[in-house]
C-alpha positions as a Python dict, from the first residue, in 0.01 Angstrom:
ca = {
    (1, 'X'): (0, 0, 0),
    (2, 'X'): (-220, 360, 14),
    (3, 'X'): (-257, 548, -228),
    (4, 'X'): (-89, 923, -230),
    (5, 'X'): (-195, 1226, -376),
    (6, 'X'): (124, 1575, -374),
    (7, 'X'): (-80, 1891, -389),
    (8, 'X'): (134, 2111, -561),
    (9, 'X'): (15, 2473, -669),
    (10, 'X'): (263, 2641, -914),
    (11, 'X'): (278, 3036, -1037),
    (12, 'X'): (505, 3115, -1281),
    (13, 'X'): (844, 3035, -1122),
    (14, 'X'): (738, 2996, -755),
    (15, 'X'): (589, 2714, -581),
    (16, 'X'): (345, 2885, -291),
    (17, 'X'): (361, 2483, -125),
    (18, 'X'): (433, 2120, -208),
    (19, 'X'): (274, 1872, 2),
    (20, 'X'): (210, 1538, 63),
    (21, 'X'): (-126, 1363, 175),
    (22, 'X'): (-334, 1030, 149),
    (23, 'X'): (-630, 1079, -58),
    (24, 'X'): (-780, 780, 153),
    (25, 'X'): (-755, 1025, 452),
    (26, 'X'): (-868, 1294, 285),
    (27, 'X'): (-1158, 1178, 132),
    (28, 'X'): (-1277, 939, 372),
    (29, 'X'): (-1153, 997, 738),
    (30, 'X'): (-1346, 1258, 900),
    (31, 'X'): (-1701, 1163, 986),
    (32, 'X'): (-1997, 1325, 855),
    (33, 'X'): (-2023, 1575, 1108),
    (34, 'X'): (-1677, 1670, 1120),
    (35, 'X'): (-1677, 1772, 775),
    (36, 'X'): (-2034, 1978, 798),
    (37, 'X'): (-1847, 2123, 1160),
    (38, 'X'): (-1541, 2132, 932),
    (39, 'X'): (-1420, 1882, 1207),
    (40, 'X'): (-1339, 2171, 1517),
    (41, 'X'): (-1530, 1961, 1768),
    (42, 'X'): (-1896, 2020, 1789),
    (43, 'X'): (-1891, 2217, 2072),
    (44, 'X'): (-1682, 2485, 1938),
    (45, 'X'): (-1879, 2845, 1866),
    (46, 'X'): (-1610, 3102, 1649),
    (47, 'X'): (-1613, 3459, 1734),
    (48, 'X'): (-1760, 3564, 1483),
    (49, 'X'): (-2128, 3391, 1529),
    (50, 'X'): (-2245, 3657, 1825),
    (51, 'X'): (-2103, 3983, 1592),
    (52, 'X'): (-2311, 3832, 1314),
    (53, 'X'): (-2629, 3755, 1509),
    (54, 'X'): (-2656, 4119, 1680),
    (55, 'X'): (-2585, 4277, 1309),
    (56, 'X'): (-2250, 4443, 1421),
    (57, 'X'): (-2024, 4247, 1216),
    (58, 'X'): (-2203, 4373, 884),
    (59, 'X'): (-2190, 4767, 1076),
    (60, 'X'): (-1759, 4703, 1106),
    (61, 'X'): (-1778, 4576, 786),
    (62, 'X'): (-1944, 4869, 609),
    (63, 'X'): (-1718, 5097, 849),
    (64, 'X'): (-1357, 4966, 750),
    (65, 'X'): (-1524, 4979, 386),
    (66, 'X'): (-1573, 5275, 389),
    (67, 'X'): (-1227, 5377, 469),
    (68, 'X'): (-1098, 5266, 158),
    (69, 'X'): (-1234, 5648, 41),
    (70, 'X'): (-960, 5760, 160),
    (71, 'X'): (-815, 5383, 221),
    (72, 'X'): (-622, 5427, 547),
    (73, 'X'): (-582, 5012, 584),
    (74, 'X'): (-265, 4969, 671),
    (75, 'X'): (16, 5187, 828),
    (76, 'X'): (112, 5339, 461),
    (77, 'X'): (-263, 5546, 474),
    (78, 'X'): (-202, 5555, 154),
    (79, 'X'): (-529, 5852, 115),
    (80, 'X'): (-670, 5670, -251),
    (81, 'X'): (-1053, 5609, -350),
    (82, 'X'): (-1071, 5268, -387),
    (83, 'X'): (-1385, 5232, -432),
    (84, 'X'): (-1330, 5432, -663),
    (85, 'X'): (-1091, 5302, -938),
    (86, 'X'): (-772, 5387, -710),
    (87, 'X'): (-478, 5248, -652),
    (88, 'X'): (-237, 5261, -336),
    (89, 'X'): (49, 5157, -265),
    (90, 'X'): (3, 4768, -277),
    (91, 'X'): (-251, 4835, -605),
    (92, 'X'): (-521, 4634, -497),
    (93, 'X'): (-856, 4685, -557),
    (94, 'X'): (-1186, 4835, -417),
    (95, 'X'): (-1487, 4650, -452),
    (96, 'X'): (-1336, 4364, -579),
    (97, 'X'): (-1077, 4084, -445),
    (98, 'X'): (-842, 3905, -620),
    (99, 'X'): (-775, 3523, -487),
    (100, 'X'): (-427, 3388, -594),
    (101, 'X'): (-537, 3060, -481),
    (102, 'X'): (-747, 2852, -242),
    (103, 'X'): (-704, 2519, -94),
    (104, 'X'): (-708, 2269, 212),
    (105, 'X'): (-322, 2366, 277),
    (106, 'X'): (-126, 2117, 422),
    (107, 'X'): (169, 2294, 472),
    (108, 'X'): (119, 2507, 772),
    (109, 'X'): (153, 2480, 1125),
    (110, 'X'): (64, 2140, 1282),
    (111, 'X'): (-229, 2274, 1512),
    (112, 'X'): (-365, 2493, 1210),
    (113, 'X'): (-356, 2165, 977),
    (114, 'X'): (-507, 1902, 1122),
    (115, 'X'): (-598, 1615, 993),
    (116, 'X'): (-752, 1747, 693),
    (117, 'X'): (-620, 2025, 590),
    (118, 'X'): (-626, 2430, 692),
    (119, 'X'): (-847, 2624, 501),
    (120, 'X'): (-624, 2848, 313),
    (121, 'X'): (-702, 3141, 113),
    (122, 'X'): (-461, 3330, -78),
    (123, 'X'): (-501, 3695, -155),
    (124, 'X'): (-335, 3901, -372),
    (125, 'X'): (-75, 4195, -323),
    (126, 'X'): (89, 4317, -62),
    (127, 'X'): (156, 4668, 167),
    (128, 'X'): (518, 4568, 239),
    (129, 'X'): (638, 4434, -96),
    (130, 'X'): (988, 4226, 91),
    (131, 'X'): (1210, 4233, -198),
    (132, 'X'): (1298, 3846, -84),
    (133, 'X'): (911, 3785, -143),
    (134, 'X'): (911, 3332, -174),
    (135, 'X'): (550, 3484, -376),
    (136, 'X'): (638, 3760, -560),
    (137, 'X'): (440, 3696, -811),
    (138, 'X'): (133, 3724, -559),
    (139, 'X'): (255, 3976, -434),
    (140, 'X'): (381, 4197, -629),
    (141, 'X'): (265, 4136, -961),
    (142, 'X'): (-117, 4023, -817),
    (143, 'X'): (-196, 3713, -1059),
    (144, 'X'): (-541, 3574, -961),
    (145, 'X'): (-906, 3589, -1043),
    (146, 'X'): (-1054, 3836, -972),
    (147, 'X'): (-1384, 3755, -703),
    (148, 'X'): (-1658, 3914, -529),
    (149, 'X'): (-1717, 3911, -166),
    (150, 'X'): (-2035, 3671, -238),
    (151, 'X'): (-1808, 3429, -438),
    (152, 'X'): (-1539, 3485, -151),
    (153, 'X'): (-1781, 3381, 117),
    (154, 'X'): (-1886, 3129, -100),
    (155, 'X'): (-1490, 2983, -109),
    (156, 'X'): (-1526, 2966, 290),
    (157, 'X'): (-1836, 2764, 299),
    (158, 'X'): (-1638, 2531, 53),
    (159, 'X'): (-1335, 2451, 230),
    (160, 'X'): (-1562, 2413, 519),
    (161, 'X'): (-1757, 2159, 291),
    (162, 'X'): (-1377, 1974, 230),
    (163, 'X'): (-1306, 1982, 569),
    (164, 'X'): (-1077, 2204, 694),
    (165, 'X'): (-1031, 2319, 986),
    (166, 'X'): (-1026, 2684, 1011),
    (167, 'X'): (-1028, 2951, 743),
    (168, 'X'): (-683, 3105, 700),
    (169, 'X'): (-649, 3463, 486),
    (170, 'X'): (-330, 3484, 348),
    (171, 'X'): (-213, 3905, 343),
    (172, 'X'): (-555, 4019, 449),
    (173, 'X'): (-467, 4377, 550),
    (174, 'X'): (-607, 4542, 299),
    (175, 'X'): (-881, 4331, 159),
    (176, 'X'): (-989, 4368, 543),
    (177, 'X'): (-1318, 4502, 500),
    (178, 'X'): (-1409, 4226, 234),
    (179, 'X'): (-1303, 3979, 441),
    (180, 'X'): (-1556, 4082, 721),
    (181, 'X'): (-1829, 4107, 491),
    (182, 'X'): (-1812, 3793, 363),
    (183, 'X'): (-1735, 3646, 663),
    (184, 'X'): (-2084, 3750, 787),
    (185, 'X'): (-2254, 3609, 462),
    (186, 'X'): (-2071, 3313, 528),
    (187, 'X'): (-2221, 3312, 889),
    (188, 'X'): (-2576, 3375, 801),
    (189, 'X'): (-2519, 3016, 530),
    (190, 'X'): (-2345, 2737, 862),
    (191, 'X'): (-2010, 2905, 812),
    (192, 'X'): (-1846, 2715, 1170),
    (193, 'X'): (-1536, 2728, 1113),
    (194, 'X'): (-1250, 2938, 1338),
    (195, 'X'): (-1076, 3269, 1152),
    (196, 'X'): (-724, 3267, 1064),
    (197, 'X'): (-550, 3621, 1007),
    (198, 'X'): (-240, 3567, 872),
    (199, 'X'): (-19, 3834, 832),
    (200, 'X'): (280, 4030, 841),
    (201, 'X'): (195, 4228, 1122),
    (202, 'X'): (288, 4556, 1082),
    (203, 'X'): (-107, 4625, 1129),
    (204, 'X'): (-289, 4985, 1217),
    (205, 'X'): (-433, 4930, 1623),
    (206, 'X'): (-719, 5108, 1518),
    (207, 'X'): (-821, 4798, 1243),
    (208, 'X'): (-709, 4534, 1494),
    (209, 'X'): (-985, 4652, 1704),
    (210, 'X'): (-1235, 4654, 1427),
    (211, 'X'): (-1142, 4277, 1410),
    (212, 'X'): (-1239, 4230, 1841),
    (213, 'X'): (-1472, 3986, 1827),
    (214, 'X'): (-1402, 3825, 1442),
    (215, 'X'): (-1078, 3646, 1400),
    (216, 'X'): (-1025, 3332, 1655),
    (217, 'X'): (-677, 3288, 1548),
    (218, 'X'): (-373, 3563, 1494),
    (219, 'X'): (-103, 3455, 1323),
    (220, 'X'): (107, 3760, 1254),
    (221, 'X'): (450, 3763, 1117),
    (222, 'X'): (787, 3931, 1361),
    (223, 'X'): (988, 4012, 1042),
    (224, 'X'): (1244, 4251, 1192),
    (225, 'X'): (1350, 4458, 1505),
    (226, 'X'): (1599, 4746, 1357),
    (227, 'X'): (1394, 5035, 1188),
    (228, 'X'): (1691, 5005, 916),
    (229, 'X'): (1624, 4665, 831),
    (230, 'X'): (1279, 4708, 745),
    (231, 'X'): (1314, 5015, 541),
    (232, 'X'): (1572, 4847, 324),
    (233, 'X'): (1438, 4526, 277),
    (234, 'X'): (1035, 4641, 265),
    (235, 'X'): (980, 4909, 71),
    (236, 'X'): (1063, 5180, 379),
    (237, 'X'): (791, 4964, 603),
    (238, 'X'): (1080, 5218, 894),
    (239, 'X'): (779, 5229, 1130),
    (240, 'X'): (742, 4770, 1043),
    (241, 'X'): (901, 4698, 1403),
    (242, 'X'): (765, 4971, 1623),
    (243, 'X'): (431, 4865, 1475),
    (244, 'X'): (479, 4571, 1463),
    (245, 'X'): (505, 4514, 1836),
    (246, 'X'): (188, 4704, 1963),
    (247, 'X'): (37, 4532, 1694),
    (248, 'X'): (132, 4152, 1866),
    (249, 'X'): (50, 4292, 2225),
    (250, 'X'): (-324, 4410, 2123),
    (251, 'X'): (-359, 4044, 1857),
    (252, 'X'): (-273, 3897, 2239),
    (253, 'X'): (-520, 4073, 2453),
    (254, 'X'): (-791, 4033, 2242),
    (255, 'X'): (-744, 3643, 2220),
    (256, 'X'): (-415, 3515, 2437),
    (257, 'X'): (-251, 3222, 2415),
    (258, 'X'): (-250, 2997, 2146),
    (259, 'X'): (-322, 2647, 2274),
    (260, 'X'): (-431, 2335, 2127),
    (261, 'X'): (-786, 2267, 2197),
    (262, 'X'): (-849, 1787, 2315),
    (263, 'X'): (-882, 1745, 1986),
    (264, 'X'): (-505, 1826, 1860),
    (265, 'X'): (-695, 2170, 1677),
    (266, 'X'): (-591, 2539, 1755),
    (267, 'X'): (-891, 2706, 1750),
    (268, 'X'): (-775, 3069, 1931),
    (269, 'X'): (-485, 3249, 2074),
    (270, 'X'): (-149, 3435, 1907),
    (271, 'X'): (81, 3186, 1732),
    (272, 'X'): (379, 3405, 1635),
    (273, 'X'): (655, 3331, 1276),
    (274, 'X'): (949, 3451, 1315),
    (275, 'X'): (1179, 3377, 1030),
    (276, 'X'): (1572, 3338, 1076),
    (277, 'X'): (1783, 3521, 820),
    (278, 'X'): (2123, 3552, 731),
    (279, 'X'): (2394, 3817, 887),
    (280, 'X'): (2102, 3823, 1177),
    (281, 'X'): (1870, 4075, 936),
    (282, 'X'): (1600, 4001, 1098),
    (283, 'X'): (1753, 4076, 1503),
    (284, 'X'): (1623, 3740, 1605),
    (285, 'X'): (1738, 3722, 1968),
    (286, 'X'): (1590, 4151, 1984),
    (287, 'X'): (1281, 3974, 1944),
    (288, 'X'): (1338, 3658, 2182),
    (289, 'X'): (1441, 3873, 2502),
    (290, 'X'): (1107, 4107, 2352),
    (291, 'X'): (859, 3832, 2372),
    (292, 'X'): (946, 3671, 2669),
    (293, 'X'): (952, 4052, 2846),
    (294, 'X'): (641, 4147, 2702),
    (295, 'X'): (390, 3840, 2668),
    (296, 'X'): (330, 3482, 2837),
    (297, 'X'): (639, 3276, 2822),
    (298, 'X'): (414, 2990, 2699),
    (299, 'X'): (330, 3202, 2375),
    (300, 'X'): (326, 2982, 2036),
    (301, 'X'): (660, 3065, 1863),
    (302, 'X'): (714, 2929, 1537),
    (303, 'X'): (1096, 2996, 1396),
    (304, 'X'): (1125, 2895, 1084),
    (305, 'X'): (1427, 2793, 913),
    (306, 'X'): (1338, 2793, 525),
    (307, 'X'): (1428, 3202, 401),
    (308, 'X'): (1586, 3129, 86),
    (309, 'X'): (1735, 3394, -157),
    (310, 'X'): (1430, 3457, -382),
    (311, 'X'): (1307, 3724, -585),
    (312, 'X'): (1555, 4068, -541),
    (313, 'X'): (1740, 3891, -279),
    (314, 'X'): (2094, 3861, -471),
    (315, 'X'): (2080, 4265, -577),
    (316, 'X'): (2142, 4230, -129),
    (317, 'X'): (2455, 4074, -13),
    (318, 'X'): (2305, 4042, 294),
    (319, 'X'): (2064, 3875, 183),
    (320, 'X'): (2212, 3646, -92),
    (321, 'X'): (2239, 3334, 124),
    (322, 'X'): (2032, 3093, 299),
    (323, 'X'): (2096, 3018, 698),
    (324, 'X'): (2368, 2835, 838),
    (325, 'X'): (2296, 2573, 1119),
    (326, 'X'): (2473, 2761, 1331),
    (327, 'X'): (2213, 3079, 1292),
    (328, 'X'): (1925, 2868, 1375),
    (329, 'X'): (2089, 2728, 1630),
    (330, 'X'): (2097, 3040, 1817),
    (331, 'X'): (1802, 3179, 1791),
    (332, 'X'): (1661, 2819, 1935),
    (333, 'X'): (1879, 2850, 2218),
    (334, 'X'): (1830, 3186, 2292),
    (335, 'X'): (1454, 3130, 2320),
    (336, 'X'): (1522, 2902, 2556),
    (337, 'X'): (1753, 3028, 2791),
    (338, 'X'): (1524, 3275, 2793),
    (339, 'X'): (1216, 3117, 2936),
    (340, 'X'): (1013, 3061, 2681),
    (341, 'X'): (817, 2731, 2643),
    (342, 'X'): (653, 2697, 2317),
    (343, 'X'): (850, 2656, 2029),
    (344, 'X'): (794, 2536, 1645),
    (345, 'X'): (1148, 2430, 1541),
    (346, 'X'): (1200, 2391, 1207),
    (347, 'X'): (1409, 2083, 1018),
    (348, 'X'): (1661, 1971, 1344),
    (349, 'X'): (1510, 1737, 1488),
    (350, 'X'): (1759, 1730, 1762),
    (351, 'X'): (1634, 2029, 1853),
    (352, 'X'): (1263, 1903, 1937),
}
């Protein structure tokens, strides 16, 4: 029998992921060439390499870095000088960044995981701070280890050497300047993996424009349809629905529809995540209607069923339970009725 190894990373009470992979597969199934290139295919070239070669990637990184002097990296536009140690809403530091964990992640979407995992870097702090956050010790409390730009670049290269298929940056918004600097340095040292921008979706248009030609795969959440819901449950972020709609349109303009390459690995495109929440707090059917009306019918949509009442959720009666099977099925059926054809369906095998 093949030996299996369980990877489990905990921070206090919350578990970031729990997944099992074959130790033999992880160690030996990639060829030397695949490991060197992360198993993405020898013909693939990530978007950022062109900007790195011309020097524009470094210039964009410096532009975003300067934006932290009067911080406006996210829609809150706090205006604090992070480079002088001032803290805005997210409480993220300025010149350094805090990493909670990094590893090959086998709990992401299958086209990102592939055979050897998604090279995931969990960054701390968050500009939304949702009351139901499953990783609140990371996003709210900022628990992790301080890293420099060079150390983040080294992490990216280490994940590539491990055979990962991409570099998956989780909660990147308030660290976008650091990320661009690290990608630029890592590219000079041989990084060739696609960059996954794993975001809440609440992104400023100007920042996304700075990421054009840098990010290969956008992985945005689309959490809420109604502004009163985002304001109540995500720290007064009333602008979340409108800004996220515009952000997703810009992401699609940049990278288009997500389609796996010949080897099954995702290399480019937008992959939308939508978490179905109890009592239709998320406005799921309206979100499906908007996607059907504004994006191609084959847009990748992960309809997520894993909502659990964590952190402060029990203080809000409408959040204090898991979703029912009927609530989830209703969203899937609505998406199908609208002609959306590239759905990632979780948990309910008979819906696939």
